Amino acid sequence: MRVKCGGSVIESKKAVKYLSITVDQKMNFIEHATLVHNKVSKTLRQLWHILPNMGGARESKRHLLVNVAMAQLLYGAPCWEADMGQSGWRKIEPLHRRIAILKVCAYRSVSYAAVAVVAGMPPIRLLAKERAELYDGLVREGIRRKLMENWQRSWNEDLKGRWTHRLIPKIDILVNRRHGEVGHWLCQFLTGHGSFGVYLVKWRRRSFDKCQLCGITPDTIEHVVYNCDA
């Protein structure tokens, strides 16, 4: 629809951008999620080139670089967190999973729940809600405690990443540690996704699942940790 006013033409649009936040007709911020998806995807493609899993930067440096993408992802969260539609979250959550994967050199097959724990990055929905509550002036310590409780509950109930849950049942112990970084090889141990016979056969990287060190079948993460004597 077009309207003429004093010689100027005003044209209606399906969405309007204000301070880099896109508001659509239904006020569910789907259009905003789409634009954020495109922007963050471009940033991640650039980061993939300079942050290889093997021979790349350490986790502390990766943390600094991936925070660029996190800032783009969470920009304006107090405005859209409560009203974001499910299709919008489905665009944003995979991006956060990719950020966590990039931070700890994980394989792309690792579940969102597991890689978020290994990376020490709370799920994006909880982070967005935390930003909104901080904006409302609530006490920071109480907000973070609530986030950790909700994250722990979700982690306990999730059906994926159960090997990681066996190793890291209490998230706060990992998140609040004062030393140690997660790299490519440690991430394989923590997630169970890596150079293991069963995993390689599943992804058609090998035709057999026998352990190449001791010859026992199947070569799983449990076998490597508990049984392999090579």
mmCIF file of C-alpha atoms in Angstrom:
data_model
loop_
_atom_site.group_PDB
_atom_site.id
_atom_site.type_symbol
_atom_site.label_atom_id
_atom_site.label_comp_id
_atom_site.label_asym_id
_atom_site.label_seq_id
_atom_site.Cartn_x
_atom_site.Cartn_y
_atom_site.Cartn_z
ATOM 1 C CA MET A 1 0.000 0.000 0.000
ATOM 2 C CA ARG A 2 1.224 3.471 -0.885
ATOM 3 C CA VAL A 3 0.091 6.769 0.592
ATOM 4 C CA LYS A 4 0.998 10.234 -0.699
ATOM 5 C CA CYS A 5 1.551 12.903 1.920
ATOM 6 C CA GLY A 6 2.794 16.375 1.046
ATOM 7 C CA GLY A 7 4.484 15.214 -2.095
ATOM 8 C CA SER A 8 6.144 12.256 -0.389
ATOM 9 C CA VAL A 9 5.202 8.641 -0.944
ATOM 10 C CA ILE A 10 4.877 6.434 2.140
ATOM 11 C CA GLU A 11 4.955 2.716 1.358
ATOM 12 C CA SER A 12 3.875 0.023 3.812
ATOM 13 C CA LYS A 13 6.204 -2.910 4.463
ATOM 14 C CA LYS A 14 5.956 -6.262 6.196
ATOM 15 C CA ALA A 15 8.755 -5.384 8.621
ATOM 16 C CA VAL A 16 10.570 -2.334 9.945
ATOM 17 C CA LYS A 17 14.091 -2.086 11.334
ATOM 18 C CA TYR A 18 14.847 0.136 14.316
ATOM 19 C CA LEU A 19 18.267 0.199 15.998
ATOM 20 C CA SER A 20 19.169 -3.002 14.100
ATOM 21 C CA ILE A 21 16.153 -4.886 15.474
ATOM 22 C CA THR A 22 13.628 -5.978 12.861
ATOM 23 C CA VAL A 23 9.979 -5.941 13.921
ATOM 24 C CA ASP A 24 7.478 -7.749 11.682
ATOM 25 C CA GLN A 25 3.703 -7.497 11.403
ATOM 26 C CA LYS A 26 3.011 -10.411 13.743
ATOM 27 C CA MET A 27 5.481 -9.143 16.375
ATOM 28 C CA ASN A 28 7.073 -12.604 16.627
ATOM 29 C CA PHE A 29 10.515 -11.467 15.399
ATOM 30 C CA ILE A 30 10.763 -14.206 12.769
ATOM 31 C CA GLU A 31 12.170 -11.718 10.274
ATOM 32 C CA HIS A 32 14.725 -10.580 12.850
ATOM 33 C CA ALA A 33 15.796 -14.189 13.436
ATOM 34 C CA THR A 34 16.230 -14.671 9.679
ATOM 35 C CA LEU A 35 18.455 -11.616 9.332
ATOM 36 C CA VAL A 36 20.475 -12.587 12.408
ATOM 37 C CA HIS A 37 20.868 -16.094 10.993
ATOM 38 C CA ASN A 38 22.338 -14.720 7.772
ATOM 39 C CA LYS A 39 24.680 -12.324 9.579
ATOM 40 C CA VAL A 40 25.978 -14.837 12.123
ATOM 41 C CA SER A 41 26.350 -17.549 9.467
ATOM 42 C CA LYS A 42 28.638 -15.231 7.514
ATOM 43 C CA THR A 43 30.712 -14.537 10.640
ATOM 44 C CA LEU A 44 31.022 -18.255 11.419
ATOM 45 C CA ARG A 45 32.120 -19.075 7.867
ATOM 46 C CA GLN A 46 34.950 -16.587 8.269
ATOM 47 C CA LEU A 47 35.909 -17.988 11.679
ATOM 48 C CA TRP A 48 35.991 -21.580 10.380
ATOM 49 C CA HIS A 49 38.880 -20.612 8.079
ATOM 50 C CA ILE A 50 41.095 -19.340 10.903
ATOM 51 C CA LEU A 51 40.068 -21.814 13.617
ATOM 52 C CA PRO A 52 40.729 -25.376 12.397
ATOM 53 C CA ASN A 53 40.083 -28.220 14.824
ATOM 54 C CA MET A 54 43.681 -29.402 14.671
ATOM 55 C CA GLY A 55 46.563 -26.977 14.956
ATOM 56 C CA GLY A 56 44.336 -23.990 15.618
ATOM 57 C CA ALA A 57 44.037 -21.585 18.516
ATOM 58 C CA ARG A 58 43.505 -22.693 22.113
ATOM 59 C CA GLU A 59 40.072 -22.549 23.744
ATOM 60 C CA SER A 60 40.795 -19.266 25.539
ATOM 61 C CA LYS A 61 41.536 -17.529 22.226
ATOM 62 C CA ARG A 62 38.624 -19.253 20.509
ATOM 63 C CA HIS A 63 36.362 -18.013 23.291
ATOM 64 C CA LEU A 64 37.364 -14.437 22.495
ATOM 65 C CA LEU A 65 36.727 -14.850 18.768
ATOM 66 C CA VAL A 66 33.396 -16.685 18.988
ATOM 67 C CA ASN A 67 32.112 -13.957 21.301
ATOM 68 C CA VAL A 68 31.891 -11.809 18.165
ATOM 69 C CA ALA A 69 29.202 -14.156 16.870
ATOM 70 C CA MET A 70 27.582 -14.339 20.314
ATOM 71 C CA ALA A 71 27.259 -10.547 20.412
ATOM 72 C CA GLN A 72 25.482 -10.617 17.048
ATOM 73 C CA LEU A 73 23.242 -13.470 18.155
ATOM 74 C CA LEU A 74 22.117 -11.890 21.432
ATOM 75 C CA TYR A 75 21.880 -8.283 20.274
ATOM 76 C CA GLY A 76 18.644 -6.754 21.521
ATOM 77 C CA ALA A 77 17.627 -9.931 23.393
ATOM 78 C CA PRO A 78 15.589 -8.020 26.025
ATOM 79 C CA CYS A 79 13.340 -6.817 23.170
ATOM 80 C CA TRP A 80 12.656 -10.104 21.400
ATOM 81 C CA GLU A 81 13.261 -12.911 23.931
ATOM 82 C CA ALA A 82 9.696 -13.157 25.269
ATOM 83 C CA ASP A 83 7.975 -12.881 21.865
ATOM 84 C CA MET A 84 10.282 -14.855 19.586
ATOM 85 C CA GLY A 85 8.311 -17.478 17.658
ATOM 86 C CA GLN A 86 9.323 -21.148 17.534
ATOM 87 C CA SER A 87 10.425 -20.893 13.916
ATOM 88 C CA GLY A 88 12.676 -18.025 14.965
ATOM 89 C CA TRP A 89 14.270 -20.102 17.705
ATOM 90 C CA ARG A 90 14.804 -22.897 15.177
ATOM 91 C CA LYS A 91 16.949 -20.473 13.192
ATOM 92 C CA ILE A 92 18.906 -19.203 16.192
ATOM 93 C CA GLU A 93 19.591 -22.387 18.178
ATOM 94 C CA PRO A 94 21.570 -24.175 15.412
ATOM 95 C CA LEU A 95 23.809 -21.113 15.186
ATOM 96 C CA HIS A 96 24.558 -21.281 18.896
ATOM 97 C CA ARG A 97 25.348 -24.975 18.530
ATOM 98 C CA ARG A 98 27.824 -24.156 15.742
ATOM 99 C CA ILE A 99 29.447 -21.509 17.942
ATOM 100 C CA ALA A 100 29.905 -24.035 20.761
ATOM 101 C CA ILE A 101 31.314 -26.589 18.300
ATOM 102 C CA LEU A 102 33.799 -24.034 17.022
ATOM 103 C CA LYS A 103 34.882 -23.078 20.530
ATOM 104 C CA VAL A 104 35.869 -26.589 21.663
ATOM 105 C CA CYS A 105 36.868 -28.171 18.314
ATOM 106 C CA ALA A 106 33.962 -30.637 18.424
ATOM 107 C CA TYR A 107 32.641 -32.741 15.564
ATOM 108 C CA ARG A 108 29.464 -31.437 13.966
ATOM 109 C CA SER A 109 27.580 -34.600 14.919
ATOM 110 C CA VAL A 110 27.666 -33.759 18.649
ATOM 111 C CA SER A 111 24.258 -32.856 20.074
ATOM 112 C CA TYR A 112 23.469 -29.283 21.067
ATOM 113 C CA ALA A 113 22.954 -30.241 24.711
ATOM 114 C CA ALA A 114 26.310 -32.028 24.988
ATOM 115 C CA VAL A 115 28.475 -29.503 23.152
ATOM 116 C CA ALA A 116 26.924 -26.627 25.102
ATOM 117 C CA VAL A 117 27.973 -28.299 28.362
ATOM 118 C CA VAL A 118 31.489 -29.100 27.141
ATOM 119 C CA ALA A 119 31.889 -25.515 25.915
ATOM 120 C CA GLY A 120 30.440 -24.110 29.143
ATOM 121 C CA MET A 121 27.863 -22.142 27.156
ATOM 122 C CA PRO A 122 24.275 -22.176 28.484
ATOM 123 C CA PRO A 123 21.551 -22.768 25.852
ATOM 124 C CA ILE A 124 20.680 -19.659 23.875
ATOM 125 C CA ARG A 125 17.121 -19.482 25.223
ATOM 126 C CA LEU A 126 18.413 -19.297 28.777
ATOM 127 C CA LEU A 127 21.046 -16.721 27.833
ATOM 128 C CA ALA A 128 18.465 -14.534 26.097
ATOM 129 C CA LYS A 129 16.163 -14.749 29.099
ATOM 130 C CA GLU A 130 19.066 -13.840 31.379
ATOM 131 C CA ARG A 131 19.770 -10.738 29.279
ATOM 132 C CA ALA A 132 16.116 -9.728 29.479
ATOM 133 C CA GLU A 133 15.994 -10.126 33.259
ATOM 134 C CA LEU A 134 19.221 -8.161 33.698
ATOM 135 C CA TYR A 135 17.703 -5.385 31.616
ATOM 136 C CA ASP A 136 14.693 -5.379 33.949
ATOM 137 C CA GLY A 137 17.049 -4.657 36.847
ATOM 138 C CA LEU A 138 16.862 -7.980 38.668
ATOM 139 C CA VAL A 139 19.775 -9.058 40.886
ATOM 140 C CA ARG A 140 22.576 -10.547 38.765
ATOM 141 C CA GLU A 141 23.523 -13.316 41.222
ATOM 142 C CA GLY A 142 19.953 -14.550 41.485
ATOM 143 C CA ILE A 143 19.516 -14.534 37.714
ATOM 144 C CA ARG A 144 22.684 -16.563 37.120
ATOM 145 C CA ARG A 145 21.710 -19.055 39.839
ATOM 146 C CA LYS A 146 18.304 -19.511 38.225
ATOM 147 C CA LEU A 147 19.910 -19.989 34.802
ATOM 148 C CA MET A 148 22.247 -22.678 36.134
ATOM 149 C CA GLU A 149 19.386 -24.493 37.858
ATOM 150 C CA ASN A 150 17.290 -24.506 34.677
ATOM 151 C CA TRP A 151 20.267 -25.602 32.597
ATOM 152 C CA GLN A 152 21.079 -28.438 35.012
ATOM 153 C CA ARG A 153 17.460 -29.618 34.975
ATOM 154 C CA SER A 154 17.393 -29.601 31.183
ATOM 155 C CA TRP A 155 20.724 -31.463 31.053
ATOM 156 C CA ASN A 156 19.466 -34.164 33.408
ATOM 157 C CA GLU A 157 16.298 -34.689 31.362
ATOM 158 C CA ASP A 158 17.841 -34.583 27.876
ATOM 159 C CA LEU A 159 17.981 -37.929 26.068
ATOM 160 C CA LYS A 160 21.059 -37.051 24.016
ATOM 161 C CA GLY A 161 24.670 -36.725 25.094
ATOM 162 C CA ARG A 162 24.374 -39.344 27.825
ATOM 163 C CA TRP A 163 28.058 -40.278 27.651
ATOM 164 C CA THR A 164 28.924 -36.651 28.296
ATOM 165 C CA HIS A 165 26.412 -36.617 31.148
ATOM 166 C CA ARG A 166 28.186 -39.607 32.730
ATOM 167 C CA LEU A 167 31.412 -37.620 32.737
ATOM 168 C CA ILE A 168 29.924 -34.220 33.561
ATOM 169 C CA PRO A 169 26.755 -34.757 35.635
ATOM 170 C CA LYS A 170 27.159 -31.406 37.429
ATOM 171 C CA ILE A 171 27.509 -28.516 35.004
ATOM 172 C CA ASP A 172 28.622 -25.935 37.551
ATOM 173 C CA ILE A 173 31.797 -27.886 38.358
ATOM 174 C CA LEU A 174 32.962 -27.569 34.751
ATOM 175 C CA VAL A 175 31.749 -24.014 34.196
ATOM 176 C CA ASN A 176 33.291 -22.653 37.403
ATOM 177 C CA ARG A 177 36.657 -24.391 37.081
ATOM 178 C CA ARG A 178 39.692 -22.095 37.262
ATOM 179 C CA HIS A 179 42.032 -24.096 35.065
ATOM 180 C CA GLY A 180 42.089 -26.401 32.055
ATOM 181 C CA GLU A 181 40.989 -25.946 28.454
ATOM 182 C CA VAL A 182 39.105 -28.223 26.086
ATOM 183 C CA GLY A 183 40.846 -29.040 22.818
ATOM 184 C CA HIS A 184 40.192 -31.360 19.882
ATOM 185 C CA TRP A 185 41.314 -34.607 21.554
ATOM 186 C CA LEU A 186 39.818 -33.942 24.973
ATOM 187 C CA CYS A 187 36.541 -33.010 23.279
ATOM 188 C CA GLN A 188 36.455 -36.424 21.577
ATOM 189 C CA PHE A 189 36.780 -38.078 24.975
ATOM 190 C CA LEU A 190 34.097 -35.879 26.559
ATOM 191 C CA THR A 191 31.574 -36.310 23.726
ATOM 192 C CA GLY A 192 32.301 -39.816 22.438
ATOM 193 C CA HIS A 193 32.373 -38.444 18.893
ATOM 194 C CA GLY A 194 35.750 -38.935 17.258
ATOM 195 C CA SER A 195 38.325 -41.490 16.116
ATOM 196 C CA PHE A 196 36.465 -44.553 17.379
ATOM 197 C CA GLY A 197 35.642 -47.518 15.158
ATOM 198 C CA VAL A 198 31.878 -47.476 15.721
ATOM 199 C CA TYR A 199 31.706 -43.735 15.077
ATOM 200 C CA LEU A 200 33.830 -43.946 11.910
ATOM 201 C CA VAL A 201 31.719 -46.807 10.517
ATOM 202 C CA LYS A 202 28.524 -44.863 11.220
ATOM 203 C CA TRP A 203 29.797 -41.934 9.151
ATOM 204 C CA ARG A 204 31.283 -44.221 6.457
ATOM 205 C CA ARG A 205 34.860 -43.266 7.200
ATOM 206 C CA ARG A 206 35.836 -46.888 7.810
ATOM 207 C CA SER A 207 34.402 -50.275 6.843
ATOM 208 C CA PHE A 208 35.095 -52.046 10.156
ATOM 209 C CA ASP A 209 34.590 -51.160 13.824
ATOM 210 C CA LYS A 210 37.466 -53.200 15.280
ATOM 211 C CA CYS A 211 39.924 -51.444 17.586
ATOM 212 C CA GLN A 212 43.149 -50.975 15.619
ATOM 213 C CA LEU A 213 45.253 -51.164 18.782
ATOM 214 C CA CYS A 214 43.988 -54.305 20.523
ATOM 215 C CA GLY A 215 41.748 -55.890 17.864
ATOM 216 C CA ILE A 216 38.612 -56.031 20.042
ATOM 217 C CA THR A 217 35.188 -55.299 18.522
ATOM 218 C CA PRO A 218 33.374 -52.929 18.805
ATOM 219 C CA ASP A 219 35.701 -49.966 19.217
ATOM 220 C CA THR A 220 33.583 -47.538 21.241
ATOM 221 C CA ILE A 221 34.463 -44.714 23.613
ATOM 222 C CA GLU A 222 33.672 -47.057 26.521
ATOM 223 C CA HIS A 223 36.111 -49.614 25.121
ATOM 224 C CA VAL A 224 38.863 -47.008 24.769
ATOM 225 C CA VAL A 225 38.395 -45.719 28.317
ATOM 226 C CA TYR A 226 37.652 -48.914 30.247
ATOM 227 C CA ASN A 227 38.822 -51.975 28.304
ATOM 228 C CA CYS A 228 41.558 -51.285 25.757
ATOM 229 C CA ASP A 229 44.927 -52.273 27.235
ATOM 230 C CA ALA A 230 47.025 -51.143 24.265
#
